[in-house]
PDB file of C-alpha atoms in Angstrom:
ATOM      1  CA  MET D   1     -44.887  29.169  32.555  1.00 84.00           C
ATOM      2  CA  THR D   2     -46.701  28.249  29.366  1.00 95.00           C
ATOM      3  CA  ILE D   3     -47.244  30.599  26.433  1.00 97.00           C
ATOM      4  CA  TYR D   4     -50.608  30.772  24.672  1.00 98.00           C
ATOM      5  CA  VAL D   5     -50.414  31.503  20.921  1.00 98.00           C
ATOM      6  CA  GLY D   6     -53.784  32.513  19.473  1.00 98.00           C
ATOM      7  CA  ASN D   7     -55.064  33.362  15.995  1.00 98.00           C
ATOM      8  CA  LEU D   8     -52.694  30.773  14.582  1.00 97.00           C
ATOM      9  CA  SER D   9     -52.924  29.724  10.941  1.00 96.00           C
ATOM     10  CA  TYR D  10     -54.582  26.355  10.427  1.00 95.00           C
ATOM     11  CA  ARG D  11     -51.645  25.487   8.142  1.00 95.00           C
ATOM     12  CA  ALA D  12     -49.076  25.873  10.948  1.00 96.00           C
ATOM     13  CA  THR D  13     -47.261  22.736  12.057  1.00 97.00           C
ATOM     14  CA  GLU D  14     -45.455  21.949  15.288  1.00 97.00           C
ATOM     15  CA  ALA D  15     -42.151  22.420  13.452  1.00 98.00           C
ATOM     16  CA  ASP D  16     -43.278  25.862  12.189  1.00 98.00           C
ATOM     17  CA  VAL D  17     -44.195  27.063  15.678  1.00 98.00           C
ATOM     18  CA  ARG D  18     -41.034  25.581  17.176  1.00 98.00           C
ATOM     19  CA  ALA D  19     -38.894  27.400  14.578  1.00 98.00           C
ATOM     20  CA  VAL D  20     -40.495  30.791  15.318  1.00 97.00           C
ATOM     21  CA  PHE D  21     -40.033  30.473  19.080  1.00 98.00           C
ATOM     22  CA  ALA D  22     -36.504  29.016  18.755  1.00 98.00           C
ATOM     23  CA  ASP D  23     -35.347  32.530  17.807  1.00 97.00           C
ATOM     24  CA  TYR D  24     -35.947  33.452  21.480  1.00 97.00           C
ATOM     25  CA  GLY D  25     -34.450  30.395  23.185  1.00 97.00           C
ATOM     26  CA  GLU D  26     -34.767  26.653  23.640  1.00 97.00           C
ATOM     27  CA  VAL D  27     -38.287  25.335  23.090  1.00 97.00           C
ATOM     28  CA  LYS D  28     -39.173  22.457  25.422  1.00 97.00           C
ATOM     29  CA  ARG D  29     -42.657  21.645  24.151  1.00 97.00           C
ATOM     30  CA  VAL D  30     -45.220  22.702  21.528  1.00 98.00           C
ATOM     31  CA  VAL D  31     -48.847  21.571  21.669  1.00 97.00           C
ATOM     32  CA  LEU D  32     -51.267  22.189  18.784  1.00 97.00           C
ATOM     33  CA  PRO D  33     -54.751  21.140  19.982  1.00 96.00           C
ATOM     34  CA  THR D  34     -57.059  19.556  17.422  1.00 95.00           C
ATOM     35  CA  ASP D  35     -60.826  19.295  17.226  1.00 94.00           C
ATOM     36  CA  ARG D  36     -61.974  15.917  18.567  1.00 93.00           C
ATOM     37  CA  GLU D  37     -64.547  15.357  15.841  1.00 95.00           C
ATOM     38  CA  THR D  38     -62.748  16.617  12.732  1.00 94.00           C
ATOM     39  CA  GLY D  39     -59.082  16.257  13.755  1.00 92.00           C
ATOM     40  CA  ARG D  40     -58.483  19.761  12.378  1.00 94.00           C
ATOM     41  CA  LEU D  41     -56.267  22.252  14.192  1.00 95.00           C
ATOM     42  CA  ARG D  42     -58.160  24.614  16.491  1.00 96.00           C
ATOM     43  CA  GLY D  43     -56.127  27.731  15.618  1.00 96.00           C
ATOM     44  CA  PHE D  44     -54.048  28.056  18.775  1.00 97.00           C
ATOM     45  CA  ALA D  45     -51.014  26.499  20.423  1.00 98.00           C
ATOM     46  CA  PHE D  46     -49.186  26.234  23.723  1.00 98.00           C
ATOM     47  CA  VAL D  47     -45.414  26.645  23.917  1.00 98.00           C
ATOM     48  CA  ASP D  48     -43.057  25.931  26.833  1.00 97.00           C
ATOM     49  CA  MET D  49     -39.536  27.304  26.773  1.00 97.00           C
ATOM     50  CA  GLU D  50     -36.448  26.539  28.846  1.00 96.00           C
ATOM     51  CA  GLU D  51     -36.324  29.847  30.767  1.00 95.00           C
ATOM     52  CA  ASP D  52     -38.910  32.404  31.887  1.00 95.00           C
ATOM     53  CA  ALA D  53     -36.829  35.266  30.469  1.00 96.00           C
ATOM     54  CA  GLN D  54     -36.947  33.607  27.031  1.00 96.00           C
ATOM     55  CA  GLU D  55     -40.713  33.227  27.288  1.00 96.00           C
ATOM     56  CA  ASP D  56     -41.116  36.880  28.300  1.00 97.00           C
ATOM     57  CA  SER D  57     -38.991  37.985  25.349  1.00 97.00           C
ATOM     58  CA  ALA D  58     -40.972  35.837  22.907  1.00 98.00           C
ATOM     59  CA  ILE D  59     -44.276  37.193  24.238  1.00 98.00           C
ATOM     60  CA  THR D  60     -43.093  40.804  23.935  1.00 97.00           C
ATOM     61  CA  GLU D  61     -41.748  40.369  20.410  1.00 97.00           C
ATOM     62  CA  LEU D  62     -44.412  38.105  18.903  1.00 98.00           C
ATOM     63  CA  ASP D  63     -47.669  39.483  20.343  1.00 98.00           C
ATOM     64  CA  GLY D  64     -49.347  41.313  17.467  1.00 98.00           C
ATOM     65  CA  ALA D  65     -46.794  40.135  14.900  1.00 98.00           C
ATOM     66  CA  GLU D  66     -48.057  38.953  11.528  1.00 97.00           C
ATOM     67  CA  TRP D  67     -47.176  35.356  10.733  1.00 97.00           C
ATOM     68  CA  MET D  68     -48.576  33.153   7.952  1.00 97.00           C
ATOM     69  CA  GLY D  69     -51.034  35.912   7.077  1.00 96.00           C
ATOM     70  CA  ARG D  70     -52.475  36.275  10.585  1.00 97.00           C
ATOM     71  CA  GLN D  71     -51.835  38.635  13.483  1.00 98.00           C
ATOM     72  CA  LEU D  72     -50.712  36.498  16.425  1.00 98.00           C
ATOM     73  CA  ARG D  73     -51.995  36.876  19.975  1.00 98.00           C
ATOM     74  CA  VAL D  74     -49.233  35.747  22.313  1.00 98.00           C
ATOM     75  CA  ASN D  75     -49.470  35.862  26.119  1.00 97.00           C
ATOM     76  CA  LYS D  76     -49.037  33.838  29.279  1.00 96.00           C
ATOM     77  CA  ALA D  77     -51.451  30.928  29.316  1.00 94.00           C
ATOM     78  CA  LYS D  78     -54.096  31.004  32.015  1.00 89.00           C
ATOM     79  CA  PRO D  79     -54.800  27.893  34.071  1.00 84.00           C
ATOM     80  CA  ARG D  80     -57.573  25.790  32.589  1.00 75.00           C
ATOM     81  CA  GLU D  81     -60.908  26.105  34.332  1.00 72.00           C
ATOM     82  CA  ASP D  82     -63.214  23.120  34.378  1.00 63.00           C
ATOM     83  CA  ASN D  83     -66.453  24.675  33.145  1.00 58.00           C
ATOM     84  CA  ARG D  84     -67.977  21.568  31.588  1.00 57.00           C
ATOM     85  CA  ARG D  85     -70.594  21.175  34.326  1.00 53.00           C
ATOM     86  CA  GLY D  86     -72.474  24.337  33.433  1.00 52.00           C
ATOM     87  CA  SER D  87     -73.707  27.088  35.702  1.00 50.00           C
ATOM     88  CA  TRP D  88     -77.038  25.377  36.407  1.00 48.00           C
ATOM     89  CA  ASN D  89     -75.294  23.168  38.996  1.00 49.00           C
ATOM     90  CA  LYS D  90     -74.298  26.214  41.005  1.00 48.00           C
ATOM     91  CA  ARG D  91     -77.699  27.877  41.494  1.00 48.00           C
ATOM     92  CA  ASP D  92     -78.491  29.488  44.785  1.00 46.00           C
ATOM     93  CA  SER D  93     -81.433  28.165  46.742  1.00 44.00           C
ATOM     94  CA  TYR D  94     -84.448  30.484  46.817  1.00 46.00           C
ATOM     95  CA  GLU D  95     -86.029  28.966  49.909  1.00 44.00           C
TER      96      GLU D  95
END
């Protein structure tokens, strides 16, 4: 399972996020997506932990918590949907 961390401060670093989640168990991976054009952080992260129970505990404790002046949104990440094509490709025929 992967954890989604939303409403993240733009000042947060990978080490910052890793340190917060390390209180709940071993952190395997932290990803801080950046904007392709500006290189600036996008304000969210993905965190993978060693065990599901650790992830569940982190989600329960950190969702809604204030960190770096912002109220975090922490939940299970949803699978990425490929919506780049746009809905116009999926129109029904009217014939």
